[in-house]
Amino acid sequence: QVQLVESGGGLMQPGGSLRLSCAASGSIFSINSMGWYRQVPGKQRELVAEITEGGRTKYADFVKGRFTISRDNTKNTVALQMNSLKPEDTAVYYCNLDYRVATYGGNFEVWGQGTLVTVSA
């Protein structure tokens, strides 16, 4: 089965930086998009950033100017560089993959297990 492996989470003081990485493996023919979402207990999961097959990006308003999403198409990986971290960035961050298994196959979606980011003084 297709899996996502996330890394890079941890504890950081406000104003610091962290870099999250996500690697996809399995029977992936092509990637439609990859993205990062985050969730706080009791709240809905929300989009942080995503990048499409064509390289177009989308960012949530609360991270614009601070976070940058990038990808390496040859390795099926996506990274999220998080700068100027704030306490309200504290959440579990999930990697998301939308992909195809064949040229005329359907689209599928898979989630990573999540990595905890804690921003506190």
mmCIF file of the C-alpha atoms, coordinates in Angstrom:
data_MODEL
# 
_entry.id   MODEL 
# 
loop_
_atom_site.group_PDB 
_atom_site.id 
_atom_site.type_symbol 
_atom_site.label_atom_id 
_atom_site.label_alt_id 
_atom_site.label_comp_id 
_atom_site.label_asym_id 
_atom_site.label_entity_id 
_atom_site.label_seq_id 
_atom_site.pdbx_PDB_ins_code 
_atom_site.Cartn_x 
_atom_site.Cartn_y 
_atom_site.Cartn_z 
_atom_site.occupancy 
_atom_site.B_iso_or_equiv 
_atom_site.pdbx_formal_charge 
_atom_site.auth_seq_id 
_atom_site.auth_comp_id 
_atom_site.auth_asym_id 
_atom_site.auth_atom_id 
_atom_site.pdbx_PDB_model_num 
ATOM 1   C CA . GLN A 1 1   ? 0.000   0.000  0.000   1.00 0.00 ? 1   GLN A CA 1 
ATOM 2   C CA . VAL A 1 2   ? 1.031   3.592  -0.499  1.00 0.00 ? 2   VAL A CA 1 
ATOM 3   C CA . GLN A 1 3   ? 2.427   5.141  2.649   1.00 0.00 ? 3   GLN A CA 1 
ATOM 4   C CA . LEU A 1 4   ? 3.644   8.526  3.811   1.00 0.00 ? 4   LEU A CA 1 
ATOM 5   C CA . VAL A 1 5   ? 6.475   8.922  6.291   1.00 0.00 ? 5   VAL A CA 1 
ATOM 6   C CA . GLU A 1 6   ? 6.748   12.262 8.080   1.00 0.00 ? 6   GLU A CA 1 
ATOM 7   C CA . SER A 1 7   ? 9.636   13.707 10.047  1.00 0.00 ? 7   SER A CA 1 
ATOM 8   C CA . GLY A 1 8   ? 10.922  16.973 11.459  1.00 0.00 ? 8   GLY A CA 1 
ATOM 9   C CA . GLY A 1 9   ? 8.411   17.772 14.170  1.00 0.00 ? 9   GLY A CA 1 
ATOM 10  C CA . GLY A 1 10  ? 9.416   18.719 17.669  1.00 0.00 ? 10  GLY A CA 1 
ATOM 11  C CA . LEU A 1 11  ? 9.648   21.514 20.199  1.00 0.00 ? 11  LEU A CA 1 
ATOM 12  C CA . MET A 1 12  ? 10.685  25.038 19.216  1.00 0.00 ? 12  MET A CA 1 
ATOM 13  C CA . GLN A 1 13  ? 10.586  28.431 20.891  1.00 0.00 ? 13  GLN A CA 1 
ATOM 14  C CA . PRO A 1 14  ? 8.545   31.253 19.333  1.00 0.00 ? 14  PRO A CA 1 
ATOM 15  C CA . GLY A 1 15  ? 10.423  32.824 16.445  1.00 0.00 ? 15  GLY A CA 1 
ATOM 16  C CA . GLY A 1 16  ? 12.299  29.639 15.684  1.00 0.00 ? 16  GLY A CA 1 
ATOM 17  C CA . SER A 1 17  ? 12.203  27.398 12.635  1.00 0.00 ? 17  SER A CA 1 
ATOM 18  C CA . LEU A 1 18  ? 11.407  23.790 11.845  1.00 0.00 ? 18  LEU A CA 1 
ATOM 19  C CA . ARG A 1 19  ? 11.435  21.843 8.605   1.00 0.00 ? 19  ARG A CA 1 
ATOM 20  C CA . LEU A 1 20  ? 8.936   19.057 8.055   1.00 0.00 ? 20  LEU A CA 1 
ATOM 21  C CA . SER A 1 21  ? 9.540   16.375 5.468   1.00 0.00 ? 21  SER A CA 1 
ATOM 22  C CA . CYS A 1 22  ? 7.230   13.786 3.944   1.00 0.00 ? 22  CYS A CA 1 
ATOM 23  C CA . ALA A 1 23  ? 8.237   10.875 1.727   1.00 0.00 ? 23  ALA A CA 1 
ATOM 24  C CA . ALA A 1 24  ? 5.762   8.816  -0.287  1.00 0.00 ? 24  ALA A CA 1 
ATOM 25  C CA . SER A 1 25  ? 6.336   5.207  -1.246  1.00 0.00 ? 25  SER A CA 1 
ATOM 26  C CA . GLY A 1 26  ? 4.366   2.453  -2.959  1.00 0.00 ? 26  GLY A CA 1 
ATOM 27  C CA . SER A 1 27  ? 2.562   1.993  -6.260  1.00 0.00 ? 27  SER A CA 1 
ATOM 28  C CA . ILE A 1 28  ? 2.350   5.621  -7.319  1.00 0.00 ? 28  ILE A CA 1 
ATOM 29  C CA . PHE A 1 29  ? 2.034   6.292  -11.032 1.00 0.00 ? 29  PHE A CA 1 
ATOM 30  C CA . SER A 1 30  ? 1.869   10.046 -10.705 1.00 0.00 ? 30  SER A CA 1 
ATOM 31  C CA . ILE A 1 31  ? 1.156   12.647 -8.057  1.00 0.00 ? 31  ILE A CA 1 
ATOM 32  C CA . ASN A 1 32  ? -1.676  15.125 -8.424  1.00 0.00 ? 32  ASN A CA 1 
ATOM 33  C CA . SER A 1 33  ? -0.782  17.136 -5.349  1.00 0.00 ? 33  SER A CA 1 
ATOM 34  C CA . MET A 1 34  ? 0.857   16.942 -1.949  1.00 0.00 ? 34  MET A CA 1 
ATOM 35  C CA . GLY A 1 35  ? 0.112   19.100 1.017   1.00 0.00 ? 35  GLY A CA 1 
ATOM 36  C CA . TRP A 1 36  ? 0.339   19.748 4.718   1.00 0.00 ? 36  TRP A CA 1 
ATOM 37  C CA . TYR A 1 37  ? -2.591  20.031 7.091   1.00 0.00 ? 37  TYR A CA 1 
ATOM 38  C CA . ARG A 1 38  ? -2.715  20.578 10.823  1.00 0.00 ? 38  ARG A CA 1 
ATOM 39  C CA . GLN A 1 39  ? -5.142  19.740 13.590  1.00 0.00 ? 39  GLN A CA 1 
ATOM 40  C CA . VAL A 1 40  ? -5.654  20.738 17.203  1.00 0.00 ? 40  VAL A CA 1 
ATOM 41  C CA . PRO A 1 41  ? -7.730  18.499 19.511  1.00 0.00 ? 41  PRO A CA 1 
ATOM 42  C CA . GLY A 1 42  ? -11.373 19.501 19.341  1.00 0.00 ? 42  GLY A CA 1 
ATOM 43  C CA . LYS A 1 43  ? -10.985 21.310 16.030  1.00 0.00 ? 43  LYS A CA 1 
ATOM 44  C CA . GLN A 1 44  ? -11.229 20.319 12.390  1.00 0.00 ? 44  GLN A CA 1 
ATOM 45  C CA . ARG A 1 45  ? -8.176  19.545 10.326  1.00 0.00 ? 45  ARG A CA 1 
ATOM 46  C CA . GLU A 1 46  ? -7.197  22.565 8.241   1.00 0.00 ? 46  GLU A CA 1 
ATOM 47  C CA . LEU A 1 47  ? -5.053  23.187 5.190   1.00 0.00 ? 47  LEU A CA 1 
ATOM 48  C CA . VAL A 1 48  ? -1.638  24.726 5.789   1.00 0.00 ? 48  VAL A CA 1 
ATOM 49  C CA . ALA A 1 49  ? -0.116  24.513 2.308   1.00 0.00 ? 49  ALA A CA 1 
ATOM 50  C CA . GLU A 1 50  ? -0.272  22.385 -0.810  1.00 0.00 ? 50  GLU A CA 1 
ATOM 51  C CA . ILE A 1 51  ? 1.605   22.046 -4.075  1.00 0.00 ? 51  ILE A CA 1 
ATOM 52  C CA . THR A 1 52  ? 0.156   20.653 -7.300  1.00 0.00 ? 52  THR A CA 1 
ATOM 53  C CA . GLU A 1 53  ? 1.652   18.502 -10.038 1.00 0.00 ? 53  GLU A CA 1 
ATOM 54  C CA . GLY A 1 54  ? 2.359   21.653 -12.015 1.00 0.00 ? 54  GLY A CA 1 
ATOM 55  C CA . GLY A 1 55  ? 4.124   23.339 -9.118  1.00 0.00 ? 55  GLY A CA 1 
ATOM 56  C CA . ARG A 1 56  ? 1.384   25.755 -8.125  1.00 0.00 ? 56  ARG A CA 1 
ATOM 57  C CA . THR A 1 57  ? 1.148   26.447 -4.424  1.00 0.00 ? 57  THR A CA 1 
ATOM 58  C CA . LYS A 1 58  ? -1.600  27.425 -2.022  1.00 0.00 ? 58  LYS A CA 1 
ATOM 59  C CA . TYR A 1 59  ? -1.149  28.729 1.505   1.00 0.00 ? 59  TYR A CA 1 
ATOM 60  C CA . ALA A 1 60  ? -3.468  29.381 4.388   1.00 0.00 ? 60  ALA A CA 1 
ATOM 61  C CA . ASP A 1 61  ? -3.606  33.039 5.359   1.00 0.00 ? 61  ASP A CA 1 
ATOM 62  C CA . PHE A 1 62  ? -2.181  32.362 8.799   1.00 0.00 ? 62  PHE A CA 1 
ATOM 63  C CA . VAL A 1 63  ? 1.113   31.041 7.372   1.00 0.00 ? 63  VAL A CA 1 
ATOM 64  C CA . LYS A 1 64  ? 1.679   33.298 4.365   1.00 0.00 ? 64  LYS A CA 1 
ATOM 65  C CA . GLY A 1 65  ? 5.108   34.873 4.485   1.00 0.00 ? 65  GLY A CA 1 
ATOM 66  C CA . ARG A 1 66  ? 6.307   32.433 7.135   1.00 0.00 ? 66  ARG A CA 1 
ATOM 67  C CA . PHE A 1 67  ? 5.965   28.918 5.686   1.00 0.00 ? 67  PHE A CA 1 
ATOM 68  C CA . THR A 1 68  ? 7.206   27.601 2.355   1.00 0.00 ? 68  THR A CA 1 
ATOM 69  C CA . ILE A 1 69  ? 6.198   24.337 0.717   1.00 0.00 ? 69  ILE A CA 1 
ATOM 70  C CA . SER A 1 70  ? 8.473   22.612 -1.776  1.00 0.00 ? 70  SER A CA 1 
ATOM 71  C CA . ARG A 1 71  ? 8.711   19.288 -3.532  1.00 0.00 ? 71  ARG A CA 1 
ATOM 72  C CA . ASP A 1 72  ? 11.183  16.941 -5.151  1.00 0.00 ? 72  ASP A CA 1 
ATOM 73  C CA . ASN A 1 73  ? 9.336   15.161 -7.953  1.00 0.00 ? 73  ASN A CA 1 
ATOM 74  C CA . THR A 1 74  ? 12.111  12.643 -8.535  1.00 0.00 ? 74  THR A CA 1 
ATOM 75  C CA . LYS A 1 75  ? 11.848  11.410 -4.949  1.00 0.00 ? 75  LYS A CA 1 
ATOM 76  C CA . ASN A 1 76  ? 8.117   11.866 -4.320  1.00 0.00 ? 76  ASN A CA 1 
ATOM 77  C CA . THR A 1 77  ? 8.805   14.035 -1.313  1.00 0.00 ? 77  THR A CA 1 
ATOM 78  C CA . VAL A 1 78  ? 7.417   17.292 -0.016  1.00 0.00 ? 78  VAL A CA 1 
ATOM 79  C CA . ALA A 1 79  ? 8.803   19.620 2.631   1.00 0.00 ? 79  ALA A CA 1 
ATOM 80  C CA . LEU A 1 80  ? 7.415   22.448 4.713   1.00 0.00 ? 80  LEU A CA 1 
ATOM 81  C CA . GLN A 1 81  ? 9.859   25.072 5.911   1.00 0.00 ? 81  GLN A CA 1 
ATOM 82  C CA . MET A 1 82  ? 8.329   26.817 8.918   1.00 0.00 ? 82  MET A CA 1 
ATOM 83  C CA . ASN A 1 83  ? 9.910   30.091 9.999   1.00 0.00 ? 83  ASN A CA 1 
ATOM 84  C CA . SER A 1 84  ? 8.897   32.671 12.593  1.00 0.00 ? 84  SER A CA 1 
ATOM 85  C CA . LEU A 1 85  ? 6.928   30.062 14.492  1.00 0.00 ? 85  LEU A CA 1 
ATOM 86  C CA . LYS A 1 86  ? 4.181   31.207 16.829  1.00 0.00 ? 86  LYS A CA 1 
ATOM 87  C CA . PRO A 1 87  ? 2.576   29.431 19.791  1.00 0.00 ? 87  PRO A CA 1 
ATOM 88  C CA . GLU A 1 88  ? -0.656  29.167 17.797  1.00 0.00 ? 88  GLU A CA 1 
ATOM 89  C CA . ASP A 1 89  ? 1.199   27.015 15.256  1.00 0.00 ? 89  ASP A CA 1 
ATOM 90  C CA . THR A 1 90  ? 1.213   24.224 17.829  1.00 0.00 ? 90  THR A CA 1 
ATOM 91  C CA . ALA A 1 91  ? -0.627  21.269 16.312  1.00 0.00 ? 91  ALA A CA 1 
ATOM 92  C CA . VAL A 1 92  ? -0.265  17.836 14.807  1.00 0.00 ? 92  VAL A CA 1 
ATOM 93  C CA . TYR A 1 93  ? 0.819   18.267 11.205  1.00 0.00 ? 93  TYR A CA 1 
ATOM 94  C CA . TYR A 1 94  ? -0.305  15.730 8.616   1.00 0.00 ? 94  TYR A CA 1 
ATOM 95  C CA . CYS A 1 95  ? 1.081   15.096 5.160   1.00 0.00 ? 95  CYS A CA 1 
ATOM 96  C CA . ASN A 1 96  ? -1.499  14.507 2.428   1.00 0.00 ? 96  ASN A CA 1 
ATOM 97  C CA . LEU A 1 97  ? -1.055  12.830 -0.947  1.00 0.00 ? 97  LEU A CA 1 
ATOM 98  C CA . ASP A 1 98  ? -3.440  12.766 -3.895  1.00 0.00 ? 98  ASP A CA 1 
ATOM 99  C CA . TYR A 1 99  ? -2.220  10.399 -6.582  1.00 0.00 ? 99  TYR A CA 1 
ATOM 100 C CA . ARG A 1 100 ? -2.990  8.123  -9.523  1.00 0.00 ? 100 ARG A CA 1 
ATOM 101 C CA . VAL A 1 101 ? -1.985  4.481  -9.915  1.00 0.00 ? 101 VAL A CA 1 
ATOM 102 C CA . ALA A 1 102 ? -2.262  4.405  -13.726 1.00 0.00 ? 102 ALA A CA 1 
ATOM 103 C CA . THR A 1 103 ? -2.854  6.721  -16.660 1.00 0.00 ? 103 THR A CA 1 
ATOM 104 C CA . TYR A 1 104 ? -6.569  5.939  -16.746 1.00 0.00 ? 104 TYR A CA 1 
ATOM 105 C CA . GLY A 1 105 ? -6.915  4.901  -13.146 1.00 0.00 ? 105 GLY A CA 1 
ATOM 106 C CA . GLY A 1 106 ? -8.825  6.704  -10.473 1.00 0.00 ? 106 GLY A CA 1 
ATOM 107 C CA . ASN A 1 107 ? -7.525  9.187  -7.976  1.00 0.00 ? 107 ASN A CA 1 
ATOM 108 C CA . PHE A 1 108 ? -6.635  8.177  -4.442  1.00 0.00 ? 108 PHE A CA 1 
ATOM 109 C CA . GLU A 1 109 ? -5.813  10.007 -1.245  1.00 0.00 ? 109 GLU A CA 1 
ATOM 110 C CA . VAL A 1 110 ? -3.663  8.973  1.701   1.00 0.00 ? 110 VAL A CA 1 
ATOM 111 C CA . TRP A 1 111 ? -2.621  10.614 4.961   1.00 0.00 ? 111 TRP A CA 1 
ATOM 112 C CA . GLY A 1 112 ? 0.508   10.387 7.023   1.00 0.00 ? 112 GLY A CA 1 
ATOM 113 C CA . GLN A 1 113 ? 0.398   9.445  10.685  1.00 0.00 ? 113 GLN A CA 1 
ATOM 114 C CA . GLY A 1 114 ? 1.042   13.013 11.810  1.00 0.00 ? 114 GLY A CA 1 
ATOM 115 C CA . THR A 1 115 ? 3.978   14.716 13.486  1.00 0.00 ? 115 THR A CA 1 
ATOM 116 C CA . LEU A 1 116 ? 3.631   16.953 16.533  1.00 0.00 ? 116 LEU A CA 1 
ATOM 117 C CA . VAL A 1 117 ? 4.894   20.527 16.411  1.00 0.00 ? 117 VAL A CA 1 
ATOM 118 C CA . THR A 1 118 ? 4.993   22.382 19.727  1.00 0.00 ? 118 THR A CA 1 
ATOM 119 C CA . VAL A 1 119 ? 5.872   26.079 19.880  1.00 0.00 ? 119 VAL A CA 1 
ATOM 120 C CA . SER A 1 120 ? 6.378   27.302 23.423  1.00 0.00 ? 120 SER A CA 1 
ATOM 121 C CA . ALA A 1 121 ? 8.719   29.493 25.423  1.00 0.00 ? 121 ALA A CA 1 
# 
